[in-house]
PDB file of C-alpha atoms in Angstrom:
ATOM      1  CA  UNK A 710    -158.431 -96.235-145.807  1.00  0.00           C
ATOM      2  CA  UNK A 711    -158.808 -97.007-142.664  1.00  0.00           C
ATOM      3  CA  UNK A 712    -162.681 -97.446-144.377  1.00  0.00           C
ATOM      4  CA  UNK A 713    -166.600 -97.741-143.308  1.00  0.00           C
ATOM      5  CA  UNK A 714    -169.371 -99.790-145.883  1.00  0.00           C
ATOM      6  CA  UNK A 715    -171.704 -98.045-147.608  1.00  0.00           C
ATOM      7  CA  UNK A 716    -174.781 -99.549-145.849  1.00  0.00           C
ATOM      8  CA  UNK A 717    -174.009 -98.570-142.154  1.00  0.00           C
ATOM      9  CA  UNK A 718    -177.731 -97.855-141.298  1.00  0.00           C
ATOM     10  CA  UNK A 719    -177.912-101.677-140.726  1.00  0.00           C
ATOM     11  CA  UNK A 720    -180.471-102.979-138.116  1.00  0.00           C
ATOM     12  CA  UNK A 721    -179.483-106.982-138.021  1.00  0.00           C
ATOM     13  CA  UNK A 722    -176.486-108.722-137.222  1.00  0.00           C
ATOM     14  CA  UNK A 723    -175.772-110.193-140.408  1.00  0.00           C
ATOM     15  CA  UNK A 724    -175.783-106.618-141.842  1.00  0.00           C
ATOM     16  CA  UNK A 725    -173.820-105.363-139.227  1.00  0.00           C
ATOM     17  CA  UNK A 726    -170.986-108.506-140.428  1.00  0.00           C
ATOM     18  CA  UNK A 727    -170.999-107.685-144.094  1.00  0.00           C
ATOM     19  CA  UNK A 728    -170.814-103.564-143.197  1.00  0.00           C
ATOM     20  CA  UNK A 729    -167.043-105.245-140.867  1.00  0.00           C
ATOM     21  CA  UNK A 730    -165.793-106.830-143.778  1.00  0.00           C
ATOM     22  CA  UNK A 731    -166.149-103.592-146.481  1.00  0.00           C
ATOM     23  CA  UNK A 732    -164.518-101.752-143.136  1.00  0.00           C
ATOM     24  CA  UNK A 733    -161.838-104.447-143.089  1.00  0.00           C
ATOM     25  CA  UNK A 734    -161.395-104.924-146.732  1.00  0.00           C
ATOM     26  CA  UNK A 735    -160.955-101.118-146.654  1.00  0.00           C
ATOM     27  CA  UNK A 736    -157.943-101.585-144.304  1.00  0.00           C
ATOM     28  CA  UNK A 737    -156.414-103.998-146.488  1.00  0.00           C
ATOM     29  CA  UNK A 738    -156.806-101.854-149.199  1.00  0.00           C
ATOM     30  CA  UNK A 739    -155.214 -98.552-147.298  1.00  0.00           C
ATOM     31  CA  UNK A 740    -152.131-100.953-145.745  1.00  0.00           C
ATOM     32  CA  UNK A 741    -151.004-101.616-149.353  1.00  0.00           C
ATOM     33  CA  UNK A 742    -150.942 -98.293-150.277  1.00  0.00           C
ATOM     34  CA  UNK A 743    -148.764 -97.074-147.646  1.00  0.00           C
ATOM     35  CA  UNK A 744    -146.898-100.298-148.233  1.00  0.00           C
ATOM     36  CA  UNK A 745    -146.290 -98.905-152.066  1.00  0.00           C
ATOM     37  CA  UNK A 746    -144.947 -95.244-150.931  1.00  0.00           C
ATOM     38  CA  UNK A 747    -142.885 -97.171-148.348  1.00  0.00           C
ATOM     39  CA  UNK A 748    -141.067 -99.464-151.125  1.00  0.00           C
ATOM     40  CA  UNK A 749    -140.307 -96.178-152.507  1.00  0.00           C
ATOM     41  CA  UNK A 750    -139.136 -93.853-149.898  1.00  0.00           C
ATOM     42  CA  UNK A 751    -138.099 -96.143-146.193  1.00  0.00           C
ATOM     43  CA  UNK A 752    -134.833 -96.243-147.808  1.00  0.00           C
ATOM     44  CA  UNK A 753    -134.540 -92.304-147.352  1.00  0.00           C
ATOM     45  CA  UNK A 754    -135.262 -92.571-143.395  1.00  0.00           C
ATOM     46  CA  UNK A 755    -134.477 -95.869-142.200  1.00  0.00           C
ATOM     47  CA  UNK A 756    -135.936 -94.815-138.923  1.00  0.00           C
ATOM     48  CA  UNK A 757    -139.653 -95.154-140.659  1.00  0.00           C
ATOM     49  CA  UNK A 758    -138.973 -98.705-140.582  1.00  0.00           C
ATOM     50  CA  UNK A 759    -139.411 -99.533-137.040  1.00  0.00           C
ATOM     51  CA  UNK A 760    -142.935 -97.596-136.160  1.00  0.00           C
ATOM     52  CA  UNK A 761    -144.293 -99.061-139.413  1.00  0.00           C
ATOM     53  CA  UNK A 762    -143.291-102.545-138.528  1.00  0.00           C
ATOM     54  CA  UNK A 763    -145.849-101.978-135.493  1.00  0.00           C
ATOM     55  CA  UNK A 764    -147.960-100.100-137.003  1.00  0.00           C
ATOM     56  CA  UNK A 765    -148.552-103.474-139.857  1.00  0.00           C
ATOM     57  CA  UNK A 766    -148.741-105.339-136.582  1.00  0.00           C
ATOM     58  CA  UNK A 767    -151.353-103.483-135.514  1.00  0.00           C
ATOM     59  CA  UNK A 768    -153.205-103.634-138.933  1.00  0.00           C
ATOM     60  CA  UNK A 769    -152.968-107.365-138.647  1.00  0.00           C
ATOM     61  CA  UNK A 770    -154.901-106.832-135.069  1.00  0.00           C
ATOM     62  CA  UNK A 771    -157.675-104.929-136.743  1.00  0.00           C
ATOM     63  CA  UNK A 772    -158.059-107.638-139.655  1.00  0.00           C
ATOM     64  CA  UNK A 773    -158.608-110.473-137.096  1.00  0.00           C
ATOM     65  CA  UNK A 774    -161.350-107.976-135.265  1.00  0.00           C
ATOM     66  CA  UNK A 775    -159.038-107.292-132.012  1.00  0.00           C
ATOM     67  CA  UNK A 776    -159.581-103.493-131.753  1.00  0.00           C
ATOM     68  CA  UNK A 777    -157.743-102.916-128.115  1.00  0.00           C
ATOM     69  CA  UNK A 778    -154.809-104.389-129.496  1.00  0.00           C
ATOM     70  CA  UNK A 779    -154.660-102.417-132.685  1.00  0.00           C
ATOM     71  CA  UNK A 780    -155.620 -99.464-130.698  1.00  0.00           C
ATOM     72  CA  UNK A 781    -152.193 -99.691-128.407  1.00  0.00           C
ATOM     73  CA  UNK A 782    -150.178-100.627-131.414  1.00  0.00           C
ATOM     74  CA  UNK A 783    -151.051 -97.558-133.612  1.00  0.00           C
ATOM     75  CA  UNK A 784    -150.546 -95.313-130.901  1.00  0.00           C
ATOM     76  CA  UNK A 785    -147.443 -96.592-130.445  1.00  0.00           C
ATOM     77  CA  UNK A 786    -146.295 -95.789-133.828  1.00  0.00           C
ATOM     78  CA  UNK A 787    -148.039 -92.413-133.519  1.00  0.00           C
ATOM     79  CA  UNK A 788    -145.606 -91.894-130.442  1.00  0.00           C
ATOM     80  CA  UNK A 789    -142.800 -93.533-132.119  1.00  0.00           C
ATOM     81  CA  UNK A 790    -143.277 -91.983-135.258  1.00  0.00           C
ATOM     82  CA  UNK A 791    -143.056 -88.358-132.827  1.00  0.00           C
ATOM     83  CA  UNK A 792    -139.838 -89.438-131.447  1.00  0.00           C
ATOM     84  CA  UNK A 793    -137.890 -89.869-134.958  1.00  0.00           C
ATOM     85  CA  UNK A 794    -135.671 -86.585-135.244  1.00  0.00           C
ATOM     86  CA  UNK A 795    -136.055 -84.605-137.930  1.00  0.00           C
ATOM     87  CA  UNK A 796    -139.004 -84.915-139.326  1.00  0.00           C
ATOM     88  CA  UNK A 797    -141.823 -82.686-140.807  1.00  0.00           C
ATOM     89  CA  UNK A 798    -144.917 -84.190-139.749  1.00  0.00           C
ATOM     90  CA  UNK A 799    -147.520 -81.763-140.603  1.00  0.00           C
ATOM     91  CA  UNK A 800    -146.973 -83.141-144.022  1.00  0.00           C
ATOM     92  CA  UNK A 801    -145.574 -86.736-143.423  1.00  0.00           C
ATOM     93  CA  UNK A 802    -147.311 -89.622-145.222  1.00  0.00           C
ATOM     94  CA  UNK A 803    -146.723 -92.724-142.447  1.00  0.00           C
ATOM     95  CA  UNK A 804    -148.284 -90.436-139.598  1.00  0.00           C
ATOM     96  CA  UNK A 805    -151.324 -89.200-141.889  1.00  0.00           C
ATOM     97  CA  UNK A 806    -151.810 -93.009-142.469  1.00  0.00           C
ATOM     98  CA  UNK A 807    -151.323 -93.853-138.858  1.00  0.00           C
ATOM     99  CA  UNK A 808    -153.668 -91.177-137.434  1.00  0.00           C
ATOM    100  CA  UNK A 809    -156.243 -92.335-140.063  1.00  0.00           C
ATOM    101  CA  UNK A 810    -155.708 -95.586-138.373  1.00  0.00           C
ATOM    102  CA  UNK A 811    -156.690 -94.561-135.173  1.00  0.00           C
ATOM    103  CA  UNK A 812    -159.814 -92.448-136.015  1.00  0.00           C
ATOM    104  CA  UNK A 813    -161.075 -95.209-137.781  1.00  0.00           C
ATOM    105  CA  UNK A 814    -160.889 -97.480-134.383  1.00  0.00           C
ATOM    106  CA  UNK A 815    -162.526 -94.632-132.581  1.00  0.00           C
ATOM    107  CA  UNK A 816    -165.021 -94.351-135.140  1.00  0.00           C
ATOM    108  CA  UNK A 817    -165.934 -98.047-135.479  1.00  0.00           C
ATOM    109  CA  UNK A 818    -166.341 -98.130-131.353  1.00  0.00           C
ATOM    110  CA  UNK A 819    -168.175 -95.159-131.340  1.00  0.00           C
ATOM    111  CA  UNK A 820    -171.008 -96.659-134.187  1.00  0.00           C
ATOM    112  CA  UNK A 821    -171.029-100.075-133.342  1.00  0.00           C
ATOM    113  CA  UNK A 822    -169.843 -99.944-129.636  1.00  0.00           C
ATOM    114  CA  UNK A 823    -167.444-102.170-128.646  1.00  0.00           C
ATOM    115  CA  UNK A 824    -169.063-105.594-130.061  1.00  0.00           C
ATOM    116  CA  UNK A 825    -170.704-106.937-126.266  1.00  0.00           C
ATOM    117  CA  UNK A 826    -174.265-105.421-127.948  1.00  0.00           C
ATOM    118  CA  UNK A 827    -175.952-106.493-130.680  1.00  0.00           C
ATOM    119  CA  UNK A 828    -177.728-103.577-133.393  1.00  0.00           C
ATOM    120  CA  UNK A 829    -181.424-104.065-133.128  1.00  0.00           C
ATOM    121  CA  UNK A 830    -182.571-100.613-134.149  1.00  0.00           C
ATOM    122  CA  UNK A 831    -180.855 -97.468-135.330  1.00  0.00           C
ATOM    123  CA  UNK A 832    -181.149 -96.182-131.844  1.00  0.00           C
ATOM    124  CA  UNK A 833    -178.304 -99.083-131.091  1.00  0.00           C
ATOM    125  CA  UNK A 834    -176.263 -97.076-133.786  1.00  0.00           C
ATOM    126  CA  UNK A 835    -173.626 -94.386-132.937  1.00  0.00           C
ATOM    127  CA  UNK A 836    -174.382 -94.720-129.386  1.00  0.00           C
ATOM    128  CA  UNK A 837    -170.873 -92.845-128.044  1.00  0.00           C
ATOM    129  CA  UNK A 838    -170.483 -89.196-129.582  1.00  0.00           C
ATOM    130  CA  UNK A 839    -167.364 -89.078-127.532  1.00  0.00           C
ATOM    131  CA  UNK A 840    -165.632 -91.776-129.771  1.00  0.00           C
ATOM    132  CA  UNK A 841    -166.879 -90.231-132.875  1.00  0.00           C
ATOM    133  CA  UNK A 842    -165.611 -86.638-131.937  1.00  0.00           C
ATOM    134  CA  UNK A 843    -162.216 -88.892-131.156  1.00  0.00           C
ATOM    135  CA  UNK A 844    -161.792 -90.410-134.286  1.00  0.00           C
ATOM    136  CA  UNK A 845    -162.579 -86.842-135.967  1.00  0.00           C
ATOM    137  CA  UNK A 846    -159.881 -85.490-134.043  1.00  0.00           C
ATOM    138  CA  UNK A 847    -157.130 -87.928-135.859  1.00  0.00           C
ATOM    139  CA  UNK A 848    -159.129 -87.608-139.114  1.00  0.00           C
ATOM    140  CA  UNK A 849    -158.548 -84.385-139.125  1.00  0.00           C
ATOM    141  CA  UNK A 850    -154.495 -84.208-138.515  1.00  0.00           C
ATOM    142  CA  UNK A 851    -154.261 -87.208-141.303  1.00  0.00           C
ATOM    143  CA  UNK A 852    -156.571 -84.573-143.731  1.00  0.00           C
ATOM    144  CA  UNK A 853    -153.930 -82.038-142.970  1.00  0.00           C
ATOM    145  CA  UNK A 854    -150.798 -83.441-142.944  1.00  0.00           C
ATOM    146  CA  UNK A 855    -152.000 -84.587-147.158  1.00  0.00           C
ATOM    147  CA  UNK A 856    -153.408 -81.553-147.706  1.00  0.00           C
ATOM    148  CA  UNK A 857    -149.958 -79.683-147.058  1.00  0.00           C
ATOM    149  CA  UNK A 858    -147.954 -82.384-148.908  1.00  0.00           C
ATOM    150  CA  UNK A 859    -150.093 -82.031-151.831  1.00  0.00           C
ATOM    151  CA  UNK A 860    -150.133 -78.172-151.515  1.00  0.00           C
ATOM    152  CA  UNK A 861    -146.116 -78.098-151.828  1.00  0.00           C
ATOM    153  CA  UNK A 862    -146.089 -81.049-154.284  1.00  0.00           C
ATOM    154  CA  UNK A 863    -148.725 -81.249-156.348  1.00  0.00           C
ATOM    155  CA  UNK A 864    -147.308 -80.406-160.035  1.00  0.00           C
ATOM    156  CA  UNK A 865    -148.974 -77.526-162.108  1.00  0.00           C
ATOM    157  CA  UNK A 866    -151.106 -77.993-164.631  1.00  0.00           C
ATOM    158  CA  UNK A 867    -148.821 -78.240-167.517  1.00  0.00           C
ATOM    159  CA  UNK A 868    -147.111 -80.985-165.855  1.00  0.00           C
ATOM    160  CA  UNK A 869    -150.869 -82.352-165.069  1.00  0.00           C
ATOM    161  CA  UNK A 870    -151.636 -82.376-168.900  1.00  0.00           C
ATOM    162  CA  UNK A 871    -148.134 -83.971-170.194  1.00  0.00           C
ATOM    163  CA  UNK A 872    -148.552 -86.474-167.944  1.00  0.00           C
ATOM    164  CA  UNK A 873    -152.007 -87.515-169.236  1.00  0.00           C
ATOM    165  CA  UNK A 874    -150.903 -87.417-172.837  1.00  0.00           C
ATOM    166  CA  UNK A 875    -148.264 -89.513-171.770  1.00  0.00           C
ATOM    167  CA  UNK A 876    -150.867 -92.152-170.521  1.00  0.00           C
ATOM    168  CA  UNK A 877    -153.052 -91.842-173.739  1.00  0.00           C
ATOM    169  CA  UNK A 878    -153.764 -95.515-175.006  1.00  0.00           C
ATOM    170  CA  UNK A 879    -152.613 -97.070-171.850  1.00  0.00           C
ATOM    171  CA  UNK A 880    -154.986 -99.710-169.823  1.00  0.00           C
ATOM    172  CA  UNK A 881    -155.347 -98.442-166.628  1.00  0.00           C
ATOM    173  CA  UNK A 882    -153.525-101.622-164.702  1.00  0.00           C
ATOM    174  CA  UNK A 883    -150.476-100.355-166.792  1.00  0.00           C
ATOM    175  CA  UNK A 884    -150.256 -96.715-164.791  1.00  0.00           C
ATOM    176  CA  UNK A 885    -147.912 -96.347-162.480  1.00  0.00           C
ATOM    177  CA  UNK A 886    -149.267 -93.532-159.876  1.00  0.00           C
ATOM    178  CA  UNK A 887    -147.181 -90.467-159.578  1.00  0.00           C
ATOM    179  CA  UNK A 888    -146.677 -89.713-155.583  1.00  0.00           C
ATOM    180  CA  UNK A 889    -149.619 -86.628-155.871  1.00  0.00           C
ATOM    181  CA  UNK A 890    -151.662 -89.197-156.933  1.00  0.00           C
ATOM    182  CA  UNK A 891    -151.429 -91.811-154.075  1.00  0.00           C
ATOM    183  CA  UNK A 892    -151.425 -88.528-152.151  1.00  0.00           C
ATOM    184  CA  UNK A 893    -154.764 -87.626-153.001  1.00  0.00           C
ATOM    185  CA  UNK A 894    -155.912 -91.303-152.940  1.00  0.00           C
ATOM    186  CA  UNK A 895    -154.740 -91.195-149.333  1.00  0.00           C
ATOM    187  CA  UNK A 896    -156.369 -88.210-148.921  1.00  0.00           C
ATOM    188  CA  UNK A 897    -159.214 -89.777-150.218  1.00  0.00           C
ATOM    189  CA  UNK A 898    -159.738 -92.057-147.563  1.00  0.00           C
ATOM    190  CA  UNK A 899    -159.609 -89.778-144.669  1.00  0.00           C
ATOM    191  CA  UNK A 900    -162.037 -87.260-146.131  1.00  0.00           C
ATOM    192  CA  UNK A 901    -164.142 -90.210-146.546  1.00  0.00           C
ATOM    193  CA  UNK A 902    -164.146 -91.490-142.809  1.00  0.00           C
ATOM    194  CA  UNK A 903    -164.469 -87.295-141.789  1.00  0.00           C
ATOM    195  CA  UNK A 904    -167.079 -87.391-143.840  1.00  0.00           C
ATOM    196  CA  UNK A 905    -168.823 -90.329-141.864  1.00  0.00           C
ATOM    197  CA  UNK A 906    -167.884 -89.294-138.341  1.00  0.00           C
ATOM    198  CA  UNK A 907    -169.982 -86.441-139.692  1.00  0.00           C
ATOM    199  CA  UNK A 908    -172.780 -88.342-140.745  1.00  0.00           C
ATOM    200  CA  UNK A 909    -172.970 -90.020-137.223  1.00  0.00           C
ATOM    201  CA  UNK A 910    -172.854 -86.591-135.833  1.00  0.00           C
ATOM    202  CA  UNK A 911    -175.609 -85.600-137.460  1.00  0.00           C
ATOM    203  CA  UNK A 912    -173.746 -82.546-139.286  1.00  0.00           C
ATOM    204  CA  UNK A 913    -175.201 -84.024-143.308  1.00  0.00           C
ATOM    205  CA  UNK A 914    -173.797 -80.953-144.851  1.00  0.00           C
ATOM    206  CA  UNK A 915    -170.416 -81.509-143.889  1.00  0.00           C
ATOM    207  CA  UNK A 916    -170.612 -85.064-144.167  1.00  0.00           C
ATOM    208  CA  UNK A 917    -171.673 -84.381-148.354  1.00  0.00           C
ATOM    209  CA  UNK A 918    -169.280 -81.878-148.400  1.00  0.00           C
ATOM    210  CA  UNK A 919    -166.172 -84.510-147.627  1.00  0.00           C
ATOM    211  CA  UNK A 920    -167.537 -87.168-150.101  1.00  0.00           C
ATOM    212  CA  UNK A 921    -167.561 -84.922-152.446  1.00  0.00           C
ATOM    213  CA  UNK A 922    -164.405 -83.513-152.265  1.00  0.00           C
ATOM    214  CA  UNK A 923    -162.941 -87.525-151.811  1.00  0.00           C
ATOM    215  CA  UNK A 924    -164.713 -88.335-154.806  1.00  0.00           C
ATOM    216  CA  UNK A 925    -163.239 -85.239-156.367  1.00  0.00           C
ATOM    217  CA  UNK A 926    -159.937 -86.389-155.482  1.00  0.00           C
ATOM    218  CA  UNK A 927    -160.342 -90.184-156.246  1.00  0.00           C
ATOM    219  CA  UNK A 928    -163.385 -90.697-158.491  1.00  0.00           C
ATOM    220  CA  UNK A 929    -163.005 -94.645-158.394  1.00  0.00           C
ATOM    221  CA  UNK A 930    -163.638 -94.212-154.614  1.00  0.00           C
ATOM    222  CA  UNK A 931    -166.541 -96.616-154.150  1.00  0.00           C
ATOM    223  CA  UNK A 932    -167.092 -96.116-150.245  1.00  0.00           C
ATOM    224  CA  UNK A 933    -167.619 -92.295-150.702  1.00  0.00           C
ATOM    225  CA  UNK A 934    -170.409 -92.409-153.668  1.00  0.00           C
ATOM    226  CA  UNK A 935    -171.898 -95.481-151.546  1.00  0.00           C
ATOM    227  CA  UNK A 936    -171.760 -93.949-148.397  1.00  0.00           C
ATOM    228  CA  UNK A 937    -173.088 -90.383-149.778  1.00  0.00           C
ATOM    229  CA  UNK A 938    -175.696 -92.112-151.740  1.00  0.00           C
ATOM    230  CA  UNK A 939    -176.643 -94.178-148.711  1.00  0.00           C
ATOM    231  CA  UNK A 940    -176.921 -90.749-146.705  1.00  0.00           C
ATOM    232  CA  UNK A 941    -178.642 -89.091-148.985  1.00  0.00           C
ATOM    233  CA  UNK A 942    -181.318 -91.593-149.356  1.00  0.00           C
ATOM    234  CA  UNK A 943    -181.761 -91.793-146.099  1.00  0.00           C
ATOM    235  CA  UNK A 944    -181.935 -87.991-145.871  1.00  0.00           C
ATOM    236  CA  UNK A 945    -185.072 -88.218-148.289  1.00  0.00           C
ATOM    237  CA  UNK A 946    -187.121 -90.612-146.502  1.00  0.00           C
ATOM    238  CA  UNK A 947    -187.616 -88.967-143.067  1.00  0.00           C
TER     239      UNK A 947
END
């Protein structure tokens, strides 16, 4: 999920590197997720294999803090991903994930810039609207492509309560997710990054009103109630 930190209002450099590594723990977090649904459905369409492989590349790139490089590789499996025949993607998991991927790179640059300046003062903060409205852009086509899976997919409520009862009694590292349910995690994630392109934007509203629904989705989603509680404080201050 392609993820921000909580405490983005930073104003010193040491802030600013422990706000990178929630980002990039995030991204570690959201690459083994897709990694899970892929175990369970590349062997349906083998020709997922190839933009993922550079896509996981690319994720490697953003990990070791060399955003250009990650940039080009997830567009290029956003094109490749385009060029497999066949394919629904207005509701495909792999280019939700990879469009996530590249919002959050647009959204990083646009907050932080692109690392040559160092945050003094939250005037140094989410200096390039463009990058933000960007990143927003691919938020928004990863929040739909789930949103229609999930629509289609998502069991109804009968199946919703025989599948809790079924769970009664077991510790929670012993539940295996259903698909609607790494769905929504997924889903999750965007909402939260839409929800801090938002923030940056200066729309609070909206930005509250995606936390809330991620936290909705995934309640053990510790960036959104950070990040909204962060907001919120700040919100009541000025």
């Amino acid at each position: 999920m392609a993820l921000l930190g909580g405490e983005l209002l930073v104003l010193n450099r040491k802030m600013k590197m422990v706000a990178l590594i929630v980002l990039l723990s995030a991204v570690v977090a959201m690459f083994f997720l897709w990694r899970d649904v892929a175990e369970r459905s590349l062997g349906e369409n083998a020709a997922y294999k190839a933009p993922m492989q550079v896509y996981s590349k690319a994720e490697k790139q953003m990990v070791r803090g060399r955003f250009e490089q990650a940039l080009k590789g997830y567009a290029e499996a956003e094109k490749m991903l385009r060029a497999i025949p066949g394919i629904d993607l207005s509701s495909d998991f792999y280019f939700a994930i990879v469009n996530n991927a590249l919002g959050t790179i647009h959204l990083r640059i646009g907050i932080y810039g692109d690392g040559g300046k160092e945050i003094k003062s939250r005037a140094d903060l989410a200096a390039n609207k463009n990058e933000i409205l960007a990143g927003l852009g691919y938020f928004e086509k990863s929040i739909a492509a789930y949103r229609k899976w999930l629509n289609e997919n998502r069991p109804n409520p009968e199946t919703l309560a025989k599948l809790a009862r079924s769970r009664e009694g077991l510790a929670a590292d012993k539940i295996e997710l259903e698909p609607f349910e790494r769905y929504e995690r997924a889903l999750s994630v965007s909402l939260t990054n839409f929800g801090m392109a938002h923030r940056y934007l200066a729309d609070y509203p909206l930005a509250e009103k995606a936390y809330l629904e991620a936290l909705a989705l995934w309640s053990e989603n510790d960036t959104a109630a950070a990040n909204l509680e962060s907001m919120r404080k700040t919100l009541s201050e000025n």
